[in-house]
Coordinates of C-alpha atoms and ligand atoms in Angstrom, one line a residue:
M770 CA -13.3 -13.0 18.0
N771 CA -9.9 -11.8 17.0
G772 CA -10.0 -12.8 13.4
T773 CA -12.2 -13.4 10.4
L774 CA -11.7 -15.8 7.6
V775 CA -10.7 -13.9 4.5
A776 CA -10.1 -16.7 2.0
E777 CA -9.0 -20.3 2.0
A778 CA -8.3 -23.1 -0.5
G779 CA -11.5 -24.7 -1.8
D780 CA -12.1 -27.5 -4.3
V781 CA -10.5 -26.7 -7.6
I782 CA -11.8 -28.5 -10.7
W783 CA -8.9 -29.0 -13.0
L784 CA -9.7 -29.8 -16.7
R785 CA -7.0 -30.8 -19.1
A786 CA -7.1 -29.6 -22.7
D787 CA -8.6 -32.4 -24.7
V788 CA -11.4 -32.6 -27.3
A789 CA -14.0 -32.6 -24.5
L790 CA -12.6 -29.6 -22.7
A791 CA -15.2 -27.0 -23.8
A792 CA -18.2 -29.2 -22.9
A793 CA -16.7 -30.3 -19.6
A794 CA -15.8 -26.7 -18.7
R795 CA -19.3 -25.4 -19.5
R796 CA -20.8 -28.1 -17.4
E797 CA -18.6 -27.6 -14.4
A798 CA -18.5 -23.8 -14.5
G799 CA -22.3 -23.6 -15.1
Q800 CA -22.9 -25.8 -12.0
L801 CA -20.7 -23.7 -9.8
A802 CA -22.4 -20.5 -11.1
R803 CA -25.8 -21.9 -10.3
G804 CA -24.5 -23.1 -7.0
I805 CA -23.7 -19.6 -5.8
C806 CA -27.1 -18.4 -7.2
L807 CA -25.9 -16.3 -10.1
S808 CA -28.8 -15.4 -12.4
A809 CA -29.4 -17.7 -15.4
E810 CA -28.1 -14.9 -17.7
R811 CA -24.9 -14.5 -15.6
A812 CA -24.4 -18.2 -15.4
A813 CA -24.6 -18.3 -19.2
Q814 CA -21.9 -15.7 -19.4
V815 CA -19.7 -17.8 -17.1
E816 CA -20.2 -20.7 -19.6
L817 CA -19.4 -18.4 -22.5
C818 CA -16.2 -17.3 -20.7
V819 CA -14.9 -20.9 -20.2
T820 CA -15.9 -21.8 -23.7
E821 CA -13.7 -19.0 -25.1
M822 CA -10.9 -20.1 -22.8
A823 CA -11.2 -23.7 -23.9
T824 CA -11.3 -22.8 -27.6
N825 CA -8.2 -20.7 -27.2
L826 CA -6.3 -23.5 -25.4
L827 CA -7.3 -26.2 -27.9
K828 CA -6.5 -24.1 -31.0
H829 CA -3.4 -22.4 -30.0
A830 CA -1.8 -23.4 -26.7
R831 CA 0.8 -26.0 -25.6
D832 CA -0.1 -28.1 -22.6
G833 CA -3.1 -26.1 -21.4
A834 CA -5.6 -26.6 -18.6
L835 CA -8.6 -24.8 -17.1
A836 CA -9.2 -24.5 -13.3
V837 CA -12.6 -23.5 -12.2
R838 CA -13.7 -23.0 -8.6
V839 CA -15.7 -21.0 -6.1
V840 CA -13.6 -18.3 -4.3
R841 CA -14.7 -16.6 -1.1
S842 CA -13.5 -13.2 0.1
R843 CA -14.8 -12.2 3.5
D844 CA -18.6 -12.2 3.0
R845 CA -18.6 -12.4 -0.8
V846 CA -18.5 -15.3 -3.2
A847 CA -17.5 -15.7 -6.8
V848 CA -16.9 -18.3 -9.5
E849 CA -13.3 -18.0 -10.8
C850 CA -12.1 -19.4 -14.1
L851 CA -8.4 -19.7 -14.7
S852 CA -6.7 -20.7 -18.0
L853 CA -3.1 -21.8 -17.8
D854 CA -0.8 -22.9 -20.7
N855 CA 2.9 -23.3 -21.5
G856 CA 3.0 -21.3 -24.7
P857 CA 3.4 -19.9 -27.2
G858 CA 2.4 -16.6 -25.4
I859 CA 0.4 -13.7 -26.8
D860 CA 2.4 -11.4 -29.0
D861 CA -0.1 -8.6 -29.2
L862 CA -1.9 -8.6 -25.8
E863 CA -3.3 -5.1 -26.2
G864 CA -4.6 -5.9 -29.7
A865 CA -6.2 -9.1 -28.4
L866 CA -8.0 -7.2 -25.6
R867 CA -9.0 -4.2 -27.8
D868 CA -10.8 -6.4 -30.3
G869 CA -11.4 -10.1 -30.1
T870 CA -11.0 -10.6 -33.8
S871 CA -7.7 -8.8 -34.2
A872 CA -6.0 -11.8 -32.6
A873 CA -7.7 -14.3 -34.9
G874 CA -5.4 -17.2 -35.7
T875 CA -3.3 -16.7 -32.6
L876 CA -3.6 -17.3 -28.9
G877 CA -5.8 -14.5 -27.4
I878 CA -8.9 -14.7 -29.4
G879 CA -12.0 -14.0 -27.3
L880 CA -10.0 -12.3 -24.5
G881 CA -11.7 -9.0 -25.1
A882 CA -15.1 -10.7 -24.7
I883 CA -14.0 -12.4 -21.5
E884 CA -12.7 -9.0 -20.1
R885 CA -16.1 -7.4 -20.9
L886 CA -18.1 -10.1 -19.3
A887 CA -16.1 -10.7 -16.0
D888 CA -16.2 -8.6 -12.9
T889 CA -12.5 -9.2 -12.3
F890 CA -10.3 -9.9 -15.3
G891 CA -6.5 -10.4 -15.6
V892 CA -4.0 -11.8 -18.0
H893 CA -0.3 -12.4 -17.9
S894 CA 1.7 -13.7 -20.8
L895 CA 5.4 -14.7 -21.1
P896 CA 6.5 -14.9 -24.7
G897 CA 7.4 -18.5 -25.5
R898 CA 6.7 -19.7 -21.9
G899 CA 3.0 -19.4 -21.3
T900 CA -0.1 -17.4 -20.5
V901 CA -2.6 -17.3 -17.6
V902 CA -6.0 -15.7 -17.7
Q903 CA -8.3 -15.0 -14.8
A904 CA -12.0 -14.2 -14.8
R905 CA -14.2 -13.8 -11.7
F906 CA -18.0 -13.5 -11.6
W907 CA -19.2 -12.3 -8.2
A908 CA -22.6 -13.0 -6.7
G909 CA -24.2 -9.7 -5.8
D910 CA -23.1 -6.4 -7.2
G911 CA -19.7 -6.4 -8.9
A912 CA -16.3 -7.1 -7.3
P913 CA -15.8 -6.2 -3.6
E914 CA -13.4 -3.5 -2.6
A915 CA -9.9 -5.0 -1.8
G916 CA -8.3 -4.3 1.5
A917 CA -4.7 -3.1 2.0
V918 CA -3.6 -6.8 1.8
D919 CA -5.1 -8.8 -1.1
A920 CA -4.5 -12.5 -0.9
G921 CA -5.2 -15.7 -2.9
G922 CA -3.7 -19.0 -3.8
L923 CA -4.0 -22.1 -5.9
T924 CA -3.5 -25.8 -5.5
R925 CA -3.2 -28.7 -7.9
P926 CA -3.1 -32.4 -6.9
I927 CA -0.4 -34.7 -8.3
S928 CA -1.8 -36.4 -11.4
G929 CA -4.0 -39.4 -10.6
E930 CA -5.3 -37.9 -7.3
Q931 CA -8.6 -36.1 -6.9
V932 CA -7.7 -34.4 -3.6
C933 CA -4.7 -32.2 -2.9
G934 CA -2.6 -32.4 0.2
D935 CA -1.4 -28.9 -0.2
T936 CA -3.6 -26.2 1.2
W937 CA -3.7 -22.5 2.3
A938 CA -5.8 -20.1 4.2
V939 CA -6.0 -16.4 5.1
R940 CA -7.4 -14.8 8.2
G941 CA -8.0 -11.1 8.9
L942 CA -7.0 -9.6 12.2
A943 CA -10.0 -7.5 13.4
E944 CA -8.0 -5.3 15.8
E945 CA -5.6 -4.3 13.0
G946 CA -8.3 -2.5 11.1
G947 CA -8.2 -4.8 8.1
E948 CA -4.6 -3.9 7.4
A949 CA -3.1 -7.1 8.8
V950 CA -3.8 -10.7 7.8
L951 CA -2.4 -14.1 8.8
V952 CA -1.5 -16.4 5.9
M953 CA -0.9 -20.2 6.2
M954 CA 0.7 -22.6 3.6
C955 CA 0.5 -26.3 4.4
D956 CA 1.9 -29.3 2.6
G957 CA 0.5 -32.6 4.1
L958 CA 3.1 -35.3 3.9
G959 CA 2.8 -37.5 0.8
H960 CA -0.4 -37.1 -1.2
G961 CA -3.9 -38.3 -1.5
P962 CA -6.7 -38.4 1.1
L963 CA -4.4 -38.8 4.1
A964 CA -2.4 -35.8 3.1
A965 CA -5.6 -33.8 2.5
R966 CA -6.9 -34.8 5.9
A967 CA -3.8 -33.2 7.5
G968 CA -4.4 -30.1 5.4
D969 CA -8.1 -30.0 6.5
R970 CA -7.1 -30.2 10.1
A971 CA -4.4 -27.5 9.7
R972 CA -7.0 -25.1 8.1
T973 CA -9.5 -25.7 10.9
A974 CA -6.8 -25.1 13.6
F975 CA -5.6 -22.0 11.8
R976 CA -9.2 -20.7 11.6
E977 CA -10.1 -21.5 15.2
S978 CA -6.9 -20.6 17.0
R979 CA -7.0 -17.5 19.2
Q980 CA -3.3 -16.9 18.6
T981 CA -2.3 -14.0 16.4
R982 CA 1.5 -14.5 16.4
P983 CA 2.9 -16.9 13.8
A984 CA 5.0 -19.0 16.3
A985 CA 2.1 -19.5 18.7
L986 CA -0.3 -20.3 15.8
L987 CA 2.2 -22.8 14.4
Q988 CA 2.2 -24.5 17.9
D989 CA -1.6 -24.7 17.8
I990 CA -1.5 -26.3 14.3
H991 CA 1.1 -28.7 15.5
D992 CA -1.2 -29.8 18.4
A993 CA -4.1 -30.3 15.9
L994 CA -2.0 -32.4 13.6
R995 CA -0.8 -34.9 16.2
A996 CA -3.1 -37.7 15.0
T997 CA -2.2 -37.2 11.3
R998 CA 0.8 -38.1 9.2
G999 CA 2.1 -34.5 9.6
A1000 CA 2.8 -31.6 7.4
A1001 CA 5.2 -28.8 6.4
V1002 CA 3.5 -25.6 7.6
A1003 CA 4.4 -22.0 7.6
V1004 CA 2.4 -19.1 9.0
A1005 CA 3.0 -15.5 8.2
L1006 CA 1.7 -12.3 9.8
V1007 CA 1.4 -9.8 7.0
D1008 CA 1.0 -6.3 8.4
A1009 CA 0.5 -3.5 5.8
G1010 CA 0.1 -0.9 8.5
R1011 CA 3.5 -1.7 10.1
Q1012 CA 4.9 -2.7 6.7
R1013 CA 6.3 -5.9 8.1
V1014 CA 6.0 -9.6 7.5
E1015 CA 6.8 -12.1 10.3
L1016 CA 6.9 -15.8 9.5
S1017 CA 7.3 -19.0 11.4
G1018 CA 7.4 -22.3 9.7
A1019 CA 8.6 -25.9 9.9
G1020 CA 9.3 -28.3 7.1
N1021 CA 9.8 -27.6 3.4
I1022 CA 7.8 -24.4 2.7
T1023 CA 9.5 -21.8 0.5
A1024 CA 8.6 -18.2 1.5
L1025 CA 9.9 -14.9 0.1
V1026 CA 8.9 -11.3 0.0
T1027 CA 9.6 -9.4 -3.2
A1028 CA 9.6 -5.6 -3.3
D1029 CA 11.1 -3.2 -5.8
G1030 CA 13.0 -5.9 -7.5
S1031 CA 14.6 -7.2 -4.3
R1032 CA 13.9 -10.6 -2.8
T1033 CA 14.0 -11.6 0.9
G1034 CA 13.8 -15.3 1.7
L1035 CA 12.1 -16.3 4.9
L1036 CA 13.4 -19.5 6.4
S1037 CA 11.4 -22.4 7.8
M1038 CA 13.0 -24.7 10.4
P1039 CA 13.6 -28.4 9.8
G1040 CA 10.8 -30.5 11.3
I1041 CA 7.4 -32.0 10.7
V1042 CA 4.4 -30.2 12.1
G1043 CA 2.3 -32.7 14.1
L1044 CA 5.2 -35.1 14.7
Q1045 CA 8.3 -33.1 15.6
L1046 CA 8.2 -29.3 16.0
P1047 CA 11.4 -27.6 17.0
R1048 CA 11.2 -24.5 19.2
P1049 CA 9.6 -22.0 16.8
R1050 CA 11.7 -19.2 15.5
T1051 CA 10.3 -16.1 13.6
F1052 CA 11.9 -14.4 10.7
E1053 CA 10.9 -10.9 9.5
A1054 CA 11.0 -8.9 6.3
A1055 CA 10.0 -5.4 5.2
F1056 CA 6.6 -5.2 3.4
P1057 CA 6.3 -1.8 1.8
P1058 CA 3.4 -0.9 -0.6
G1059 CA 3.8 -2.9 -3.8
A1060 CA 5.4 -5.8 -2.0
A1061 CA 4.2 -9.4 -2.3
L1062 CA 4.7 -12.4 0.0
V1063 CA 4.8 -15.7 -1.9
M1064 CA 4.7 -19.0 0.0
H1065 CA 4.7 -22.4 -1.7
S1066 CA 5.2 -26.1 -1.2
D1067 CA 8.0 -28.2 -2.6
G1068 CA 5.5 -29.2 -5.4
L1069 CA 7.0 -26.0 -7.0
S1070 CA 10.7 -25.6 -7.8
D1071 CA 12.3 -22.9 -5.6
R1072 CA 14.6 -21.9 -8.5
W1073 CA 12.2 -19.3 -10.0
K1074 CA 13.0 -15.6 -9.6
P1075 CA 10.7 -12.6 -9.5
A1076 CA 12.8 -11.2 -12.3
D1077 CA 11.6 -14.1 -14.5
F1078 CA 8.0 -12.8 -14.3
P1079 CA 8.0 -9.2 -15.6
G1080 CA 4.8 -7.3 -14.7
L1081 CA 3.3 -10.2 -12.8
L1082 CA 3.6 -9.0 -9.2
T1083 CA 1.3 -6.0 -9.7
L1084 CA -1.6 -8.3 -10.8
T1085 CA -4.1 -10.1 -8.5
P1086 CA -2.8 -12.7 -6.1
S1087 CA -4.8 -15.4 -7.8
L1088 CA -3.2 -14.6 -11.1
I1089 CA 0.3 -14.4 -9.6
A1090 CA -0.2 -17.8 -7.9
A1091 CA -1.5 -19.3 -11.2
Q1092 CA 1.4 -18.1 -13.3
I1093 CA 4.1 -19.1 -10.8
L1094 CA 2.4 -22.5 -10.4
N1095 CA 2.1 -22.8 -14.2
Q1096 CA 5.8 -22.2 -14.7
A1097 CA 7.4 -23.8 -11.6
A1098 CA 5.3 -26.8 -10.6
V1099 CA 7.3 -30.0 -10.6
R1100 CA 4.4 -32.4 -11.5
R1101 CA 5.6 -35.3 -9.3
D1102 CA 3.9 -33.9 -6.2
D1103 CA 0.9 -31.9 -5.1
A1104 CA 1.5 -28.2 -5.8
G1105 CA 0.3 -25.3 -3.7
I1106 CA 1.0 -21.6 -3.5
V1107 CA -0.4 -18.6 -1.7
V1108 CA 0.3 -14.9 -2.3
A1109 CA -0.4 -11.8 -0.2
A1110 CA 0.1 -8.5 -1.8
H1111 CA 0.4 -5.0 -0.3
R1112 CA -1.9 -2.8 -2.4
Q1113 CA -1.9 1.0 -2.2
P1114 CA -5.4 2.3 -1.5
Ligands
LIG1092 MN1 5.1 -31.8 -1.2

C-alpha cells in the first residue's frame, strides 16, 4: 500500500430553489443523515439546517440551489449541505452570524443557527454576485483534524442529466507522512451515463494504481480508459513538505496554483486520455503555506481570477470549490472542480 483514499466525488443531490425546496431538502438530507447513522436528534438538526438554507434562498436569493451529499475524509464520514446563490449577497455577515434575527428581511437569516448546529461551518459572500454556505455534520465526535493538505471538490451535471461526467479524487501518500496527496480531475467526454462511466473508471484506476508520479499515474488512467469514450484528465502531486506541486494532464483541464496573490497556471497537453495520450510532460509550481491548487473542467470558464474572490482562498476547499463553481460554471456542460489547500498546522 502506498496510498490511502482521502476523498473523492460522490453523488451530489442538487435541488433547485422552487416552492418544494424546503420539503425536498429535508427529505434528502434526512435520508443521508440516517444513512451515515447520525442519531435521530442530530438528523433533525441536519433537517433544520437545510430548512434554514432553503428558506433563505426562497425569500431573498437570486437563482439559488442546495447541494447535499455524503463526504468522506480518510476514515470519517459526514453529511454536507451547501447553499449557492447568485445574489444579492449578505451586507452584514457578522451581524447575520451574531444573531439570526438581526438579518431579518435580508439574505442571511438563520445563518447563526446553522453555525451553532454544524461541526464545520463556512460562508462566503460577494456583494451583488452571490453567496455560498457550507455546513457539515460528522458521524462520530466532531470534525476530524485536517492534515497539512486539505482537499475537496464539487460536481454538477449539465441540466437534464442525473449523473455527472466530471469527477475528482484525492489520495494520500503514506510514505510522505500525510503531507503529500495526489489529486485527480477528470472530465469524461460529452455528458450523461457514458461520460460518467469514463469518470468511474478513471477514479478506480487512480485509486488502485501503484504509481505516485503524476505522469506515470496518468499513463495508468489512460490504459484503464481505453474501452471508454475517453476523458480529459489531470493528476497533481501536492506536496506540502517540499512545498511543490507537480502536474501532468491531457485534454482541457484548467489548473492553477494561487499563493500570496500570485497565480501560476499549470498546462495540460492536447490529447484524449484513453484514446490518444501524448508523451506525458510534468509542470511544477511552488506551494507555500496558504497556497491553493485549483483544477477544473471546461464546464467552468477559465476567465475567473483569484482576485475576483476576496477572502475565499483561506476557507475550506469545499467552500472554495462551491463559490468558484457558483460564479464560473457555464451551464451548457457538466461542471467539476477540485481544490487542495496548504494549511498551516
Ligand atoms: Mn466538459
